């Protein structure tokens, strides 16, 4: 297992390109199961989560070629069963369920277990697919979905106790593309990744309207065809580098971003005293560290609210921002594992009941720390950039799940980081 050693104190400068979105790529890759024709997906980030998805599709019989961000997939002659050994490694594998059911009338997918960011049920996915006419059974740790006579359009409300569900919306939307009649999803997730999936499906011949709002309408069609699609920029990777630039930068430019998708993150960084300037077309921005900083209060919320996937990284930034910040995660109230590690580096944080109260300290100090999940590990890297001394971050495989070449991008900006074997 690799470790990342971050020698604190370097100033970040220069420009990098933001990769394609991991969380848009995963359902889009799964969506290729809806057609027997070849699909070409561009800007798929080279991270282990997209590799798992590609492996799952291959194991199910898809023909997959991958080279420098472009994945060509033909899902002809596929099986209805997603292999447990691969599925268990990544919760997002659950999004093969909807397309398999729609295409083959049957899907066998193992039930995802709990995960470190909290309980992650799939009841809403199943409720939606049942409403479309699927029979749901559980056997040997698997979910078995069948729709012998095909799926039928229905009105479905996908609201859960923590708001809408992103992958649940994706699953039901994909299943409904080939259902008979019209489906209306109420309380749908409006995240840009859902819109990217809808754009991909519409290009394949689906009839989806309203993606990006809380009401999505899908008119079922008989079949879908192969397409080429380019994935949207990764707003969470962009936000993470915005936070890095705010912490340790002196003019960092991020290219291939989408200003619209970054509104809530930009607002939080600006409110804490930093400057974020976009170019006219909104696809590039430059971040300057501010001179008059202050703590902020943040509450995570479904899009267009502040994303839970940027909660840990902002906590790291606020750990050394003067004043008191209060950060509440309403979507995953247990997603505060990074705080214990940040405290080991000298941060003053109290976590209680889904809320972190952060009292900004002047500087953190290096300590051996352990990554617990993807965004928590990004938070530790950020904290280490300005910490006194060299921080060794172990269990780096967490960060490799979702950040494409993060060490190379940091090196390009002038950070002093090295990946070492072991740890
Ligand atoms: C997606 O997960 C993202 N993953 C997550 O990003 C992200 O944190 C999350 O959305 C919230 O924005 C991908 O896109 C691959 P949800 P998803 O269903 O869809 C509850 C990252 O760091 N819920 O929108 O699985 C759930 O417990 C990852 O890149 C139910 O109650 O999340 C949570 O409280 C981690 N029943 C809330 O809904 C269900 O059936 C939102 O979860 C499903 C979810």
CSV table of N, CA and C in Angstrom, one decimal, residues 7-100:
chain,number,residue,atom,x,y,z
A,7,UNK,N,5.5,17.4,2.3
A,7,UNK,CA,6.4,18.2,3.0
A,7,UNK,C,5.7,19.6,3.0
A,8,UNK,N,5.3,20.1,4.2
A,8,UNK,CA,4.5,21.3,4.3
A,8,UNK,C,5.3,22.5,4.0
A,9,UNK,N,4.6,23.6,3.5
A,9,UNK,CA,5.2,24.9,3.4
A,9,UNK,C,5.5,25.4,2.0
A,10,UNK,N,5.3,24.5,1.0
A,10,UNK,CA,5.5,24.9,-0.4
A,10,UNK,C,4.3,25.8,-0.9
A,11,UNK,N,4.6,26.8,-1.7
A,11,UNK,CA,3.6,27.6,-2.3
A,11,UNK,C,3.1,27.1,-3.6
A,12,UNK,N,1.8,27.0,-3.8
A,12,UNK,CA,1.3,26.5,-5.1
A,12,UNK,C,1.0,27.6,-6.1
A,13,UNK,N,1.5,27.3,-7.3
A,13,UNK,CA,1.3,28.3,-8.4
A,13,UNK,C,1.2,27.6,-9.7
A,14,UNK,N,0.6,28.2,-10.7
A,14,UNK,CA,0.5,27.6,-12.0
A,14,UNK,C,-0.9,27.1,-12.3
A,15,UNK,N,-1.0,26.3,-13.3
A,15,UNK,CA,-2.3,25.8,-13.9
A,15,UNK,C,-2.3,24.3,-14.0
A,16,UNK,N,-3.5,23.8,-13.8
A,16,UNK,CA,-3.7,22.3,-14.1
A,16,UNK,C,-5.1,22.2,-14.7
A,17,UNK,N,-5.3,21.0,-15.4
A,17,UNK,CA,-6.6,20.7,-16.0
A,17,UNK,C,-7.3,19.8,-15.0
A,18,UNK,N,-8.6,20.1,-14.8
A,18,UNK,CA,-9.5,19.3,-14.0
A,18,UNK,C,-9.9,18.1,-14.9
A,19,UNK,N,-10.0,16.9,-14.2
A,19,UNK,CA,-10.4,15.7,-15.0
A,19,UNK,C,-11.9,15.6,-15.2
A,20,UNK,N,-12.3,14.6,-15.9
A,20,UNK,CA,-13.7,14.3,-16.1
A,20,UNK,C,-14.3,13.8,-14.7
A,21,UNK,N,-15.6,13.9,-14.6
A,21,UNK,CA,-16.2,13.6,-13.3
A,21,UNK,C,-16.3,12.1,-13.0
A,22,UNK,N,-15.7,11.7,-11.9
A,22,UNK,CA,-15.9,10.2,-11.5
A,22,UNK,C,-17.3,9.9,-11.3
A,23,UNK,N,-18.1,10.7,-10.6
A,23,UNK,CA,-19.5,10.4,-10.2
A,23,UNK,C,-20.4,10.5,-11.4
A,24,UNK,N,-20.0,11.2,-12.5
A,24,UNK,CA,-20.8,11.1,-13.7
A,24,UNK,C,-20.4,9.9,-14.5
A,25,UNK,N,-19.1,9.6,-14.5
A,25,UNK,CA,-18.6,8.5,-15.3
A,25,UNK,C,-19.2,7.1,-14.9
A,26,UNK,N,-19.4,6.9,-13.6
A,26,UNK,CA,-19.8,5.6,-13.1
A,26,UNK,C,-21.2,5.2,-13.6
A,27,UNK,N,-22.2,6.0,-13.4
A,27,UNK,CA,-23.5,5.6,-14.0
A,27,UNK,C,-23.5,5.6,-15.5
A,28,UNK,N,-22.8,6.5,-16.1
A,28,UNK,CA,-22.8,6.5,-17.6
A,28,UNK,C,-22.1,5.2,-18.1
A,29,UNK,N,-21.1,4.8,-17.5
A,29,UNK,CA,-20.5,3.5,-17.9
A,29,UNK,C,-21.5,2.4,-17.7
A,30,UNK,N,-22.2,2.4,-16.6
A,30,UNK,CA,-23.3,1.4,-16.3
A,30,UNK,C,-24.4,1.5,-17.4
A,31,UNK,N,-24.7,2.7,-17.8
A,31,UNK,CA,-25.7,3.0,-18.8
A,31,UNK,C,-25.5,2.4,-20.1
A,32,UNK,N,-24.2,2.0,-20.4
A,32,UNK,CA,-23.9,1.4,-21.7
A,32,UNK,C,-24.5,0.0,-21.8
A,33,UNK,N,-24.9,-0.6,-20.6
A,33,UNK,CA,-25.6,-1.9,-20.6
A,33,UNK,C,-27.0,-1.8,-21.3
A,34,UNK,N,-27.5,-0.6,-21.5
A,34,UNK,CA,-28.8,-0.5,-22.1
A,34,UNK,C,-28.8,-0.7,-23.6
A,35,UNK,N,-27.7,-0.8,-24.3
A,35,UNK,CA,-27.7,-1.1,-25.7
A,35,UNK,C,-26.6,-2.1,-26.1
A,36,UNK,N,-26.9,-2.8,-27.2
A,36,UNK,CA,-25.9,-3.8,-27.7
A,36,UNK,C,-24.9,-3.2,-28.6
A,37,UNK,N,-25.2,-1.9,-28.9
A,37,UNK,CA,-24.3,-1.2,-29.8
A,37,UNK,C,-23.1,-0.6,-29.1
A,38,UNK,N,-22.0,-0.3,-29.8
A,38,UNK,CA,-20.8,0.3,-29.1
A,38,UNK,C,-21.1,1.7,-28.7
A,39,UNK,N,-20.5,2.1,-27.5
A,39,UNK,CA,-20.6,3.4,-27.0
A,39,UNK,C,-19.1,3.9,-26.7
A,40,UNK,N,-18.9,5.2,-27.0
A,40,UNK,CA,-17.6,5.7,-26.7
A,40,UNK,C,-17.7,6.8,-25.7
A,41,UNK,N,-17.1,6.7,-24.5
A,41,UNK,CA,-17.2,7.6,-23.5
A,41,UNK,C,-15.8,8.3,-23.3
A,42,UNK,N,-15.8,9.6,-23.4
A,42,UNK,CA,-14.5,10.4,-23.3
A,42,UNK,C,-14.4,11.1,-22.0
A,43,UNK,N,-13.1,11.4,-21.6
A,43,UNK,CA,-12.8,12.0,-20.3
A,43,UNK,C,-13.3,11.2,-19.1
A,44,UNK,N,-13.1,9.9,-19.2
A,44,UNK,CA,-13.4,9.1,-18.0
A,44,UNK,C,-12.1,9.1,-17.2
A,45,UNK,N,-12.1,9.6,-15.9
A,45,UNK,CA,-10.9,9.7,-15.2
A,45,UNK,C,-10.3,8.3,-14.9
A,46,UNK,N,-9.0,8.3,-14.9
A,46,UNK,CA,-8.3,7.1,-14.6
A,46,UNK,C,-8.1,6.9,-13.1
A,47,UNK,N,-9.2,6.4,-12.5
A,47,UNK,CA,-9.1,6.3,-11.0
A,47,UNK,C,-9.6,4.9,-10.7
A,48,UNK,N,-9.4,4.4,-9.5
A,48,UNK,CA,-9.8,2.9,-9.3
A,48,UNK,C,-11.3,2.7,-9.4
A,49,UNK,N,-12.1,3.7,-9.0
A,49,UNK,CA,-13.5,3.4,-9.1
A,49,UNK,C,-14.0,3.2,-10.5
A,50,UNK,N,-13.5,4.0,-11.5
A,50,UNK,CA,-13.9,3.7,-12.9
A,50,UNK,C,-13.3,2.4,-13.4
A,51,UNK,N,-12.1,2.1,-12.9
A,51,UNK,CA,-11.5,0.8,-13.2
A,51,UNK,C,-12.4,-0.4,-12.7
A,52,UNK,N,-12.9,-0.3,-11.5
A,52,UNK,CA,-13.8,-1.3,-11.0
A,52,UNK,C,-15.1,-1.5,-11.9
A,53,UNK,N,-15.6,-0.3,-12.3
A,53,UNK,CA,-16.8,-0.4,-13.1
A,53,UNK,C,-16.5,-1.0,-14.4
A,54,UNK,N,-15.4,-0.7,-15.0
A,54,UNK,CA,-15.0,-1.3,-16.3
A,54,UNK,C,-14.8,-2.8,-16.1
A,55,UNK,N,-14.2,-3.2,-15.0
A,55,UNK,CA,-14.0,-4.6,-14.7
A,55,UNK,C,-15.3,-5.4,-14.5
A,56,UNK,N,-16.3,-4.7,-13.8
A,56,UNK,CA,-17.6,-5.3,-13.6
A,56,UNK,C,-18.3,-5.6,-15.0
A,57,UNK,N,-18.2,-4.5,-15.8
A,57,UNK,CA,-18.9,-4.7,-17.2
A,57,UNK,C,-18.2,-5.8,-18.0
A,58,UNK,N,-16.8,-5.8,-17.9
A,58,UNK,CA,-16.1,-6.9,-18.6
A,58,UNK,C,-16.5,-8.3,-18.1
A,59,UNK,N,-16.5,-8.4,-16.8
A,59,UNK,CA,-16.9,-9.7,-16.2
A,59,UNK,C,-18.3,-10.1,-16.6
A,60,UNK,N,-19.1,-9.2,-16.9
A,60,UNK,CA,-20.5,-9.5,-17.3
A,60,UNK,C,-20.6,-9.8,-18.8
A,61,UNK,N,-19.5,-9.7,-19.5
A,61,UNK,CA,-19.5,-10.1,-20.9
A,61,UNK,C,-19.3,-8.9,-21.9
A,62,UNK,N,-19.2,-7.7,-21.3
A,62,UNK,CA,-19.0,-6.5,-22.2
A,62,UNK,C,-17.6,-6.5,-22.9
A,63,UNK,N,-17.5,-6.0,-24.0
A,63,UNK,CA,-16.2,-5.8,-24.7
A,63,UNK,C,-15.7,-4.4,-24.4
A,64,UNK,N,-14.6,-4.3,-23.7
A,64,UNK,CA,-14.2,-2.9,-23.3
A,64,UNK,C,-12.8,-2.6,-23.7
A,65,UNK,N,-12.6,-1.5,-24.3
A,65,UNK,CA,-11.2,-1.0,-24.6
A,65,UNK,C,-11.0,0.3,-23.9
A,66,UNK,N,-9.9,0.6,-23.3
A,66,UNK,CA,-9.7,1.8,-22.6
A,66,UNK,C,-8.3,2.4,-23.0
A,67,UNK,N,-8.3,3.6,-23.4
A,67,UNK,CA,-7.0,4.3,-23.6
A,67,UNK,C,-7.1,5.7,-23.4
A,68,UNK,N,-6.2,6.3,-22.6
A,68,UNK,CA,-6.1,7.7,-22.2
A,68,UNK,C,-7.5,8.4,-22.1
A,69,UNK,N,-8.3,8.0,-21.2
A,69,UNK,CA,-9.5,8.7,-20.9
A,69,UNK,C,-10.7,8.3,-21.8
A,70,UNK,N,-10.4,7.5,-22.8
A,70,UNK,CA,-11.6,7.1,-23.7
A,70,UNK,C,-11.9,5.7,-23.5
A,71,UNK,N,-13.1,5.4,-23.2
A,71,UNK,CA,-13.5,4.0,-23.0
A,71,UNK,C,-14.5,3.6,-24.1
A,72,UNK,N,-14.3,2.5,-24.8
A,72,UNK,CA,-15.2,2.1,-25.8
A,72,UNK,C,-15.8,0.8,-25.3
A,73,UNK,N,-17.1,0.7,-25.2
A,73,UNK,CA,-17.8,-0.4,-24.6
A,73,UNK,C,-18.9,-1.0,-25.5
A,74,UNK,N,-18.9,-2.3,-25.7
A,74,UNK,CA,-20.0,-2.9,-26.4
A,74,UNK,C,-20.6,-4.0,-25.5
A,75,UNK,N,-21.8,-3.7,-25.1
A,75,UNK,CA,-22.5,-4.7,-24.2
A,75,UNK,C,-23.4,-5.6,-24.9
A,76,UNK,N,-22.8,-6.4,-25.8
A,76,UNK,CA,-23.6,-7.4,-26.5
A,76,UNK,C,-23.5,-8.7,-25.8
A,77,UNK,N,-24.5,-9.5,-25.7
A,77,UNK,CA,-24.4,-10.8,-25.1
A,77,UNK,C,-23.9,-10.7,-23.6
A,78,UNK,N,-24.5,-9.9,-22.8
A,78,UNK,CA,-24.1,-9.7,-21.4
A,78,UNK,C,-24.9,-10.7,-20.5
A,79,UNK,N,-24.4,-11.0,-19.3
A,79,UNK,CA,-25.1,-11.8,-18.3
A,79,UNK,C,-25.8,-10.9,-17.4
A,80,UNK,N,-26.8,-11.4,-16.6
A,80,UNK,CA,-27.6,-10.6,-15.8
A,80,UNK,C,-27.1,-10.5,-14.4
A,81,UNK,N,-25.9,-11.0,-14.1
A,81,UNK,CA,-25.3,-11.1,-12.8
A,81,UNK,C,-24.0,-10.3,-12.6
A,82,UNK,N,-24.0,-9.4,-11.7
A,82,UNK,CA,-22.8,-8.6,-11.4
A,82,UNK,C,-22.0,-9.4,-10.4
A,83,UNK,N,-20.7,-9.7,-10.7
A,83,UNK,CA,-20.0,-10.6,-9.8
A,83,UNK,C,-19.7,-9.9,-8.4
A,84,UNK,N,-20.0,-10.7,-7.3
A,84,UNK,CA,-19.9,-10.2,-6.0
A,84,UNK,C,-18.5,-9.7,-5.7
A,85,UNK,N,-17.4,-10.4,-6.1
A,85,UNK,CA,-16.0,-10.0,-5.8
A,85,UNK,C,-15.7,-8.6,-6.2
A,86,UNK,N,-16.3,-8.2,-7.3
A,86,UNK,CA,-16.0,-6.8,-7.8
A,86,UNK,C,-17.0,-5.8,-7.2
A,87,UNK,N,-18.3,-6.2,-7.1
A,87,UNK,CA,-19.3,-5.3,-6.6
A,87,UNK,C,-19.1,-4.9,-5.2
A,88,UNK,N,-18.6,-5.8,-4.4
A,88,UNK,CA,-18.4,-5.5,-3.0
A,88,UNK,C,-17.3,-4.4,-2.8
A,89,UNK,N,-16.5,-4.2,-3.8
A,89,UNK,CA,-15.4,-3.1,-3.6
A,89,UNK,C,-15.9,-1.7,-3.8
A,90,UNK,N,-17.1,-1.6,-4.4
A,90,UNK,CA,-17.5,-0.2,-4.7
A,90,UNK,C,-19.1,-0.1,-4.7
A,91,UNK,N,-19.5,0.7,-3.8
A,91,UNK,CA,-21.0,0.8,-3.6
A,91,UNK,C,-21.7,1.3,-4.9
A,92,UNK,N,-21.0,2.1,-5.7
A,92,UNK,CA,-21.6,2.6,-6.9
A,92,UNK,C,-21.9,1.5,-8.0
A,93,UNK,N,-21.4,0.3,-7.7
A,93,UNK,CA,-21.8,-0.8,-8.6
A,93,UNK,C,-23.3,-1.0,-8.7
A,94,UNK,N,-24.0,-0.5,-7.6
A,94,UNK,CA,-25.4,-0.7,-7.6
A,94,UNK,C,-26.1,-0.1,-8.8
A,95,UNK,N,-25.4,0.8,-9.5
A,95,UNK,CA,-26.1,1.4,-10.6
A,95,UNK,C,-26.1,0.6,-11.9
A,96,UNK,N,-25.6,-0.6,-11.8
A,96,UNK,CA,-25.9,-1.6,-13.0
A,96,UNK,C,-27.3,-2.2,-12.9
A,97,UNK,N,-27.9,-2.0,-11.7
A,97,UNK,CA,-29.2,-2.7,-11.4
A,97,UNK,C,-30.3,-2.2,-12.4
A,98,UNK,N,-30.5,-0.9,-12.5
A,98,UNK,CA,-31.5,-0.4,-13.4
A,98,UNK,C,-31.4,-0.8,-14.8
A,99,UNK,N,-30.2,-0.5,-15.4
A,99,UNK,CA,-30.0,-0.9,-16.8
A,99,UNK,C,-30.1,-2.4,-17.1
A,100,UNK,N,-29.6,-3.2,-16.2
A,100,UNK,CA,-29.7,-4.7,-16.5
A,100,UNK,C,-31.1,-5.1,-16.5
